[in-house]
PDB file of C-alpha atoms in Angstrom:
ATOM      1  CA  MET N   1      16.638   6.737   6.377  1.00 49.00           C
ATOM      2  CA  PRO N   2      16.747   6.897  10.504  1.00 53.00           C
ATOM      3  CA  ASP N   3      20.013   5.555  12.149  1.00 55.00           C
ATOM      4  CA  PRO N   4      20.598   1.985  13.001  1.00 55.00           C
ATOM      5  CA  ILE N   5      20.604   2.347  17.013  1.00 55.00           C
ATOM      6  CA  SER N   6      23.489   0.103  18.515  1.00 57.00           C
ATOM      7  CA  TRP N   7      21.850  -2.782  20.978  1.00 55.00           C
ATOM      8  CA  GLU N   8      24.141  -1.850  23.638  1.00 61.00           C
ATOM      9  CA  PHE N   9      21.276   1.330  23.465  1.00 71.00           C
ATOM     10  CA  ALA N  10      18.335  -0.646  21.663  1.00 85.00           C
ATOM     11  CA  TRP N  11      16.184  -1.580  24.807  1.00 84.00           C
ATOM     12  CA  PRO N  12      14.299   1.621  25.723  1.00 90.00           C
ATOM     13  CA  TYR N  13      13.412   2.445  22.377  1.00 92.00           C
ATOM     14  CA  TYR N  14      12.338  -0.605  21.696  1.00 94.00           C
ATOM     15  CA  LEU N  15      10.454  -0.097  24.646  1.00 95.00           C
ATOM     16  CA  ALA N  16       8.920   3.167  23.992  1.00 96.00           C
ATOM     17  CA  ALA N  17       8.218   1.789  20.763  1.00 97.00           C
ATOM     18  CA  LEU N  18       6.134  -0.529  22.353  1.00 97.00           C
ATOM     19  CA  ALA N  19       4.108   1.433  24.699  1.00 98.00           C
ATOM     20  CA  PHE N  20       3.342   3.861  22.055  1.00 98.00           C
ATOM     21  CA  GLY N  21       1.897   1.193  19.631  1.00 98.00           C
ATOM     22  CA  TYR N  22      -0.085   0.578  22.750  1.00 98.00           C
ATOM     23  CA  LEU N  23      -1.476   3.567  23.727  1.00 98.00           C
ATOM     24  CA  LEU N  24      -2.712   3.916  19.911  1.00 98.00           C
ATOM     25  CA  GLY N  25      -3.933   0.848  19.589  1.00 98.00           C
ATOM     26  CA  SER N  26      -5.989   1.254  22.998  1.00 98.00           C
ATOM     27  CA  ILE N  27      -8.030   3.934  21.951  1.00 98.00           C
ATOM     28  CA  PRO N  28     -11.750   2.220  21.930  1.00 97.00           C
ATOM     29  CA  PHE N  29     -13.078   4.084  19.233  1.00 97.00           C
ATOM     30  CA  GLY N  30     -16.384   2.047  19.100  1.00 95.00           C
ATOM     31  CA  LEU N  31     -17.159   2.536  22.513  1.00 95.00           C
ATOM     32  CA  VAL N  32     -16.298   6.654  22.141  1.00 95.00           C
ATOM     33  CA  PHE N  33     -18.290   7.133  19.044  1.00 95.00           C
ATOM     34  CA  THR N  34     -21.066   5.516  20.313  1.00 94.00           C
ATOM     35  CA  ARG N  35     -21.023   7.883  23.227  1.00 94.00           C
ATOM     36  CA  MET N  36     -20.382  11.174  21.440  1.00 94.00           C
ATOM     37  CA  ALA N  37     -23.542   9.774  19.968  1.00 93.00           C
ATOM     38  CA  GLY N  38     -25.435   9.917  23.102  1.00 92.00           C
ATOM     39  CA  LEU N  39     -26.185   5.617  22.611  1.00 91.00           C
ATOM     40  CA  GLY N  40     -24.317   5.211  26.140  1.00 91.00           C
ATOM     41  CA  ASP N  41     -22.130   1.968  26.405  1.00 92.00           C
ATOM     42  CA  ILE N  42     -21.567  -0.046  23.747  1.00 92.00           C
ATOM     43  CA  ARG N  43     -20.415  -2.584  26.139  1.00 91.00           C
ATOM     44  CA  ASN N  44     -24.246  -2.463  27.094  1.00 91.00           C
ATOM     45  CA  ILE N  45     -25.376  -3.338  23.857  1.00 86.00           C
ATOM     46  CA  GLY N  46     -25.415  -6.899  21.794  1.00 81.00           C
ATOM     47  CA  SER N  47     -22.044  -8.919  22.301  1.00 79.00           C
ATOM     48  CA  GLY N  48     -20.881  -6.835  24.394  1.00 85.00           C
ATOM     49  CA  ASN N  49     -17.613  -5.937  22.039  1.00 88.00           C
ATOM     50  CA  ILE N  50     -15.944  -2.830  21.011  1.00 92.00           C
ATOM     51  CA  GLY N  51     -15.532  -3.486  17.473  1.00 90.00           C
ATOM     52  CA  THR N  52     -17.281  -2.785  14.471  1.00 90.00           C
ATOM     53  CA  THR N  53     -20.414  -5.775  14.333  1.00 85.00           C
ATOM     54  CA  ASN N  54     -21.039  -5.051  17.279  1.00 87.00           C
ATOM     55  CA  VAL N  55     -21.649  -0.874  17.057  1.00 92.00           C
ATOM     56  CA  LEU N  56     -23.475  -1.942  13.712  1.00 88.00           C
ATOM     57  CA  ARG N  57     -25.924  -3.300  16.330  1.00 86.00           C
ATOM     58  CA  THR N  58     -26.629   0.259  16.901  1.00 88.00           C
ATOM     59  CA  GLY N  59     -28.456   0.878  13.760  1.00 86.00           C
ATOM     60  CA  ARG N  60     -25.920   3.504  12.896  1.00 91.00           C
ATOM     61  CA  LYS N  61     -23.997   2.180  10.064  1.00 92.00           C
ATOM     62  CA  SER N  62     -21.955   5.841  10.107  1.00 94.00           C
ATOM     63  CA  LEU N  63     -20.916   4.757  13.482  1.00 94.00           C
ATOM     64  CA  ALA N  64     -19.909   1.466  12.395  1.00 94.00           C
ATOM     65  CA  ALA N  65     -17.815   2.758   9.918  1.00 96.00           C
ATOM     66  CA  ALA N  66     -16.250   5.171  11.767  1.00 97.00           C
ATOM     67  CA  THR N  67     -15.310   2.574  14.297  1.00 96.00           C
ATOM     68  CA  LEU N  68     -13.557   0.217  11.276  1.00 96.00           C
ATOM     69  CA  LEU N  69     -11.744   3.246  10.072  1.00 98.00           C
ATOM     70  CA  GLY N  70     -10.502   4.008  13.557  1.00 98.00           C
ATOM     71  CA  ASP N  71      -9.646   0.691  14.788  1.00 98.00           C
ATOM     72  CA  GLY N  72      -7.629   0.266  11.510  1.00 98.00           C
ATOM     73  CA  LEU N  73      -5.712   3.414  11.114  1.00 98.00           C
ATOM     74  CA  LYS N  74      -4.430   3.741  14.882  1.00 98.00           C
ATOM     75  CA  GLY N  75      -1.954   0.823  13.890  1.00 98.00           C
ATOM     76  CA  THR N  76      -1.220   2.154  10.337  1.00 98.00           C
ATOM     77  CA  VAL N  77      -0.098   5.820  12.605  1.00 98.00           C
ATOM     78  CA  ALA N  78       0.889   3.807  14.856  1.00 98.00           C
ATOM     79  CA  VAL N  79       3.835   2.546  12.477  1.00 98.00           C
ATOM     80  CA  LEU N  80       4.087   5.130  10.246  1.00 98.00           C
ATOM     81  CA  ILE N  81       5.094   7.737  13.008  1.00 98.00           C
ATOM     82  CA  VAL N  82       7.992   4.850  14.197  1.00 97.00           C
ATOM     83  CA  ASN N  83       9.622   3.913  11.041  1.00 97.00           C
ATOM     84  CA  ALA N  84       9.746   7.586   9.995  1.00 97.00           C
ATOM     85  CA  ILE N  85      11.720   8.440  13.312  1.00 94.00           C
ATOM     86  CA  TYR N  86      13.861   4.818  14.450  1.00 92.00           C
ATOM     87  CA  GLY N  87      13.207   2.650  10.690  1.00 94.00           C
ATOM     88  CA  GLN N  88      11.257  -0.422  10.262  1.00 93.00           C
ATOM     89  CA  ASP N  89      12.475  -2.828  12.693  1.00 93.00           C
ATOM     90  CA  MET N  90      10.583  -1.014  15.206  1.00 95.00           C
ATOM     91  CA  ALA N  91       7.844   0.181  13.472  1.00 97.00           C
ATOM     92  CA  LEU N  92       6.815  -3.526  14.027  1.00 97.00           C
ATOM     93  CA  VAL N  93       7.294  -3.196  17.282  1.00 97.00           C
ATOM     94  CA  ALA N  94       4.981  -0.520  17.256  1.00 98.00           C
ATOM     95  CA  GLY N  95       2.591  -2.724  15.282  1.00 98.00           C
ATOM     96  CA  LEU N  96       2.667  -5.624  17.757  1.00 98.00           C
ATOM     97  CA  GLY N  97       1.949  -2.856  20.434  1.00 98.00           C
ATOM     98  CA  ALA N  98      -0.973  -1.315  18.404  1.00 98.00           C
ATOM     99  CA  PHE N  99      -2.264  -4.726  17.868  1.00 98.00           C
ATOM    100  CA  LEU N 100      -2.274  -5.079  22.026  1.00 98.00           C
ATOM    101  CA  GLY N 101      -3.213  -2.313  22.724  1.00 98.00           C
ATOM    102  CA  HIS N 102      -6.797  -3.000  20.826  1.00 98.00           C
ATOM    103  CA  LEU N 103      -6.779  -6.654  22.272  1.00 98.00           C
ATOM    104  CA  PHE N 104      -6.454  -6.040  25.540  1.00 98.00           C
ATOM    105  CA  PRO N 105      -6.586  -1.854  26.638  1.00 97.00           C
ATOM    106  CA  VAL N 106      -5.680  -1.317  29.698  1.00 96.00           C
ATOM    107  CA  TRP N 107      -8.475   1.210  30.135  1.00 94.00           C
ATOM    108  CA  LEU N 108     -11.568  -1.290  29.196  1.00 95.00           C
ATOM    109  CA  LYS N 109     -10.172  -4.012  31.989  1.00 94.00           C
ATOM    110  CA  PHE N 110      -7.872  -5.778  29.115  1.00 96.00           C
ATOM    111  CA  LYS N 111     -11.304  -6.924  27.214  1.00 94.00           C
ATOM    112  CA  GLY N 112     -11.490  -4.580  23.771  1.00 96.00           C
ATOM    113  CA  GLY N 113     -12.093  -6.007  20.341  1.00 95.00           C
ATOM    114  CA  LYS N 114     -11.042  -8.941  18.425  1.00 95.00           C
ATOM    115  CA  GLY N 115      -8.569  -7.259  16.194  1.00 96.00           C
ATOM    116  CA  VAL N 116      -9.687  -7.633  12.492  1.00 97.00           C
ATOM    117  CA  ALA N 117      -9.361  -3.902  11.571  1.00 97.00           C
ATOM    118  CA  THR N 118      -6.299  -3.132  13.596  1.00 98.00           C
ATOM    119  CA  TYR N 119      -4.714  -6.066  12.025  1.00 98.00           C
ATOM    120  CA  ILE N 120      -5.145  -4.939   8.523  1.00 98.00           C
ATOM    121  CA  GLY N 121      -4.385  -0.761   9.476  1.00 98.00           C
ATOM    122  CA  ILE N 122      -0.922  -2.636  10.891  1.00 98.00           C
ATOM    123  CA  LEU N 123      -0.148  -4.550   7.502  1.00 98.00           C
ATOM    124  CA  LEU N 124      -1.547  -1.383   5.658  1.00 98.00           C
ATOM    125  CA  GLY N 125       1.815   0.913   6.721  1.00 98.00           C
ATOM    126  CA  LEU N 126       4.078  -1.812   7.343  1.00 98.00           C
ATOM    127  CA  TYR N 127       3.594  -3.022   3.890  1.00 98.00           C
ATOM    128  CA  TRP N 128       0.630  -2.462   2.216  1.00 98.00           C
ATOM    129  CA  PRO N 129       0.732  -5.633  -0.511  1.00 97.00           C
ATOM    130  CA  ALA N 130       0.243  -7.313   2.509  1.00 98.00           C
ATOM    131  CA  ALA N 131      -3.145  -5.464   3.214  1.00 98.00           C
ATOM    132  CA  LEU N 132      -4.318  -5.668   0.291  1.00 98.00           C
ATOM    133  CA  ILE N 133      -3.595  -9.941   0.045  1.00 97.00           C
ATOM    134  CA  PHE N 134      -5.341 -10.193   3.478  1.00 98.00           C
ATOM    135  CA  ILE N 135      -8.583  -8.239   1.903  1.00 98.00           C
ATOM    136  CA  GLY N 136      -8.256  -9.615  -1.178  1.00 98.00           C
ATOM    137  CA  ILE N 137      -8.906 -12.927   0.792  1.00 98.00           C
ATOM    138  CA  TRP N 138     -11.190 -11.880   3.170  1.00 97.00           C
ATOM    139  CA  ILE N 139     -13.660 -11.092   0.160  1.00 98.00           C
ATOM    140  CA  GLY N 140     -13.037 -13.912  -1.695  1.00 98.00           C
ATOM    141  CA  MET N 141     -13.945 -16.158   1.197  1.00 98.00           C
ATOM    142  CA  ALA N 142     -17.460 -13.848   2.481  1.00 96.00           C
ATOM    143  CA  VAL N 143     -18.525 -14.076  -0.866  1.00 97.00           C
ATOM    144  CA  LEU N 144     -18.201 -17.788  -0.898  1.00 97.00           C
ATOM    145  CA  PHE N 145     -19.534 -19.000   2.529  1.00 97.00           C
ATOM    146  CA  ARG N 146     -20.692 -15.017   3.963  1.00 95.00           C
ATOM    147  CA  TYR N 147     -19.071 -16.426   7.325  1.00 95.00           C
ATOM    148  CA  SER N 148     -17.171 -13.191   8.517  1.00 92.00           C
ATOM    149  CA  SER N 149     -15.209 -14.803  10.654  1.00 95.00           C
ATOM    150  CA  LEU N 150     -14.111 -17.467   8.768  1.00 97.00           C
ATOM    151  CA  SER N 151     -12.864 -14.743   6.425  1.00 97.00           C
ATOM    152  CA  ALA N 152     -10.935 -13.211   9.042  1.00 97.00           C
ATOM    153  CA  LEU N 153      -9.472 -16.395  10.261  1.00 98.00           C
ATOM    154  CA  THR N 154      -8.534 -17.687   6.872  1.00 98.00           C
ATOM    155  CA  ALA N 155      -7.073 -14.062   5.874  1.00 98.00           C
ATOM    156  CA  SER N 156      -5.484 -13.892   9.527  1.00 98.00           C
ATOM    157  CA  LEU N 157      -3.550 -17.637   8.242  1.00 98.00           C
ATOM    158  CA  ALA N 158      -2.852 -17.149   4.725  1.00 98.00           C
ATOM    159  CA  THR N 159      -0.818 -13.840   5.028  1.00 98.00           C
ATOM    160  CA  PRO N 160       1.608 -14.623   7.053  1.00 98.00           C
ATOM    161  CA  VAL N 161       2.304 -17.779   5.008  1.00 98.00           C
ATOM    162  CA  LEU N 162       2.239 -15.827   1.792  1.00 98.00           C
ATOM    163  CA  LEU N 163       4.579 -13.104   3.280  1.00 98.00           C
ATOM    164  CA  TYR N 164       7.006 -16.164   4.944  1.00 98.00           C
ATOM    165  CA  LEU N 165       6.996 -17.995   1.633  1.00 97.00           C
ATOM    166  CA  VAL N 166       6.185 -16.091  -1.185  1.00 96.00           C
ATOM    167  CA  LEU N 167       7.218 -12.257  -0.494  1.00 96.00           C
ATOM    168  CA  ASN N 168      10.552 -13.251   1.641  1.00 97.00           C
ATOM    169  CA  ARG N 169       9.279 -10.440   4.300  1.00 97.00           C
ATOM    170  CA  PHE N 170      10.563 -12.713   7.362  1.00 97.00           C
ATOM    171  CA  GLN N 171      10.398 -10.478  10.182  1.00 96.00           C
ATOM    172  CA  LEU N 172       6.680  -9.352   9.208  1.00 97.00           C
ATOM    173  CA  ALA N 173       5.560 -12.907   8.795  1.00 98.00           C
ATOM    174  CA  GLU N 174       6.873 -13.837  12.508  1.00 97.00           C
ATOM    175  CA  MET N 175       5.152 -10.860  13.589  1.00 97.00           C
ATOM    176  CA  THR N 176       1.474 -11.232  11.912  1.00 98.00           C
ATOM    177  CA  LEU N 177       2.006 -15.157  12.580  1.00 98.00           C
ATOM    178  CA  PHE N 178       2.318 -14.341  16.393  1.00 98.00           C
ATOM    179  CA  MET N 179      -0.844 -11.722  15.820  1.00 98.00           C
ATOM    180  CA  THR N 180      -2.787 -14.345  13.890  1.00 98.00           C
ATOM    181  CA  VAL N 181      -2.626 -16.384  17.136  1.00 98.00           C
ATOM    182  CA  LEU N 182      -3.798 -13.297  18.899  1.00 98.00           C
ATOM    183  CA  LEU N 183      -6.485 -13.290  17.016  1.00 98.00           C
ATOM    184  CA  TRP N 184      -7.634 -16.725  16.949  1.00 98.00           C
ATOM    185  CA  ILE N 185      -7.891 -16.899  20.515  1.00 98.00           C
ATOM    186  CA  LYS N 186     -10.106 -13.648  20.340  1.00 96.00           C
ATOM    187  CA  HIS N 187     -11.982 -15.549  17.456  1.00 96.00           C
ATOM    188  CA  HIS N 188     -12.295 -18.774  19.666  1.00 96.00           C
ATOM    189  CA  GLU N 189     -16.265 -18.535  20.656  1.00 94.00           C
ATOM    190  CA  ASN N 190     -16.863 -18.108  16.805  1.00 94.00           C
ATOM    191  CA  ILE N 191     -14.290 -20.757  15.800  1.00 97.00           C
ATOM    192  CA  GLY N 192     -16.973 -23.322  18.070  1.00 97.00           C
ATOM    193  CA  ARG N 193     -19.799 -21.870  16.427  1.00 95.00           C
ATOM    194  CA  LEU N 194     -18.465 -22.309  13.291  1.00 97.00           C
ATOM    195  CA  LEU N 195     -17.733 -26.151  14.001  1.00 97.00           C
ATOM    196  CA  ARG N 196     -21.329 -26.432  15.066  1.00 96.00           C
ATOM    197  CA  GLY N 197     -23.058 -24.618  12.283  1.00 95.00           C
ATOM    198  CA  GLU N 198     -24.215 -22.041  14.564  1.00 94.00           C
ATOM    199  CA  GLU N 199     -22.434 -19.006  13.221  1.00 92.00           C
ATOM    200  CA  SER N 200     -24.182 -16.396  11.879  1.00 87.00           C
ATOM    201  CA  ARG N 201     -23.708 -15.717   8.142  1.00 90.00           C
ATOM    202  CA  ILE N 202     -23.075 -11.963   6.572  1.00 83.00           C
ATOM    203  CA  GLY N 203     -26.292 -10.149   5.804  1.00 75.00           C
ATOM    204  CA  SER N 204     -28.504 -12.136   8.581  1.00 72.00           C
ATOM    205  CA  LYS N 205     -30.852 -10.598  10.783  1.00 58.00           C
ATOM    206  CA  SER N 206     -29.524 -10.515  14.434  1.00 50.00           C
ATOM    207  CA  THR N 207     -31.168  -9.264  16.898  1.00 42.00           C
ATOM    208  CA  SER N 208     -29.887  -6.198  19.337  1.00 42.00           C
ATOM    209  CA  ALA N 209     -30.718  -5.890  22.751  1.00 43.00           C
ATOM    210  CA  PRO N 210     -30.446  -2.983  25.567  1.00 42.00           C
ATOM    211  CA  THR N 211     -28.657  -5.168  28.098  1.00 42.00           C
ATOM    212  CA  VAL N 212     -25.501  -7.996  27.117  1.00 39.00           C
ATOM    213  CA  GLU N 213     -26.152 -11.040  25.247  1.00 40.00           C
ATOM    214  CA  ALA N 214     -23.709 -13.781  25.022  1.00 37.00           C
ATOM    215  CA  ASP N 215     -21.126 -13.199  22.355  1.00 42.00           C
ATOM    216  CA  THR N 216     -22.981 -13.560  18.648  1.00 44.00           C
ATOM    217  CA  ASP N 217     -20.138 -11.540  17.151  1.00 56.00           C
ATOM    218  CA  SER N 218     -19.420 -12.967  13.796  1.00 55.00           C
ATOM    219  CA  GLY N 219     -16.529 -11.617  13.293  1.00 59.00           C
ATOM    220  CA  GLY N 220     -15.762  -7.757  14.894  1.00 59.00           C
ATOM    221  CA  THR N 221     -12.893  -5.718  14.963  1.00 69.00           C
TER     222      THR N 221
END
């Protein structure tokens, strides 16, 4: 276990942890993988989002799976490395940095993904039972209602509540609550479509296009 750092000298380390997490989180795997596959800029396809759902619109399930894995593991790697060196408190900061990096990558003019996969990846690195809780709620809601976005929104809302009230993980609950607020903000268009009954269901056919359309991304990463 790393030795605790005096508060007097701690802030540069917290800043470094945040920056490290941000840099890892800002890697746009969806964009990188689609370009490597010769499919051009994913931002010019479908909704223009760099996440898994939009990558799936290319018709390449392997690329979508790789994007999902990459977006999740960059959060996991960020917190595991910082936790091994500086401990749990700074790992929380690194996790938050990774989430911010995914949502607002500086390389893409701060227009990133919606955060679901990275959220889960961060939980996996910090406290894996919380990741299982999130995934379990997501699957349950998806089976019942077949809305990817609703599943993610519900899971993200329930996770910090359970962490605080049931699992007594107070710091993690506070951080995930902040991430949940950001995730909901990034899903504001999905929320509007859910309220209007216009959101696409899981398994429904969607039309891909070589140019950017209105954002119909149903809960992408």
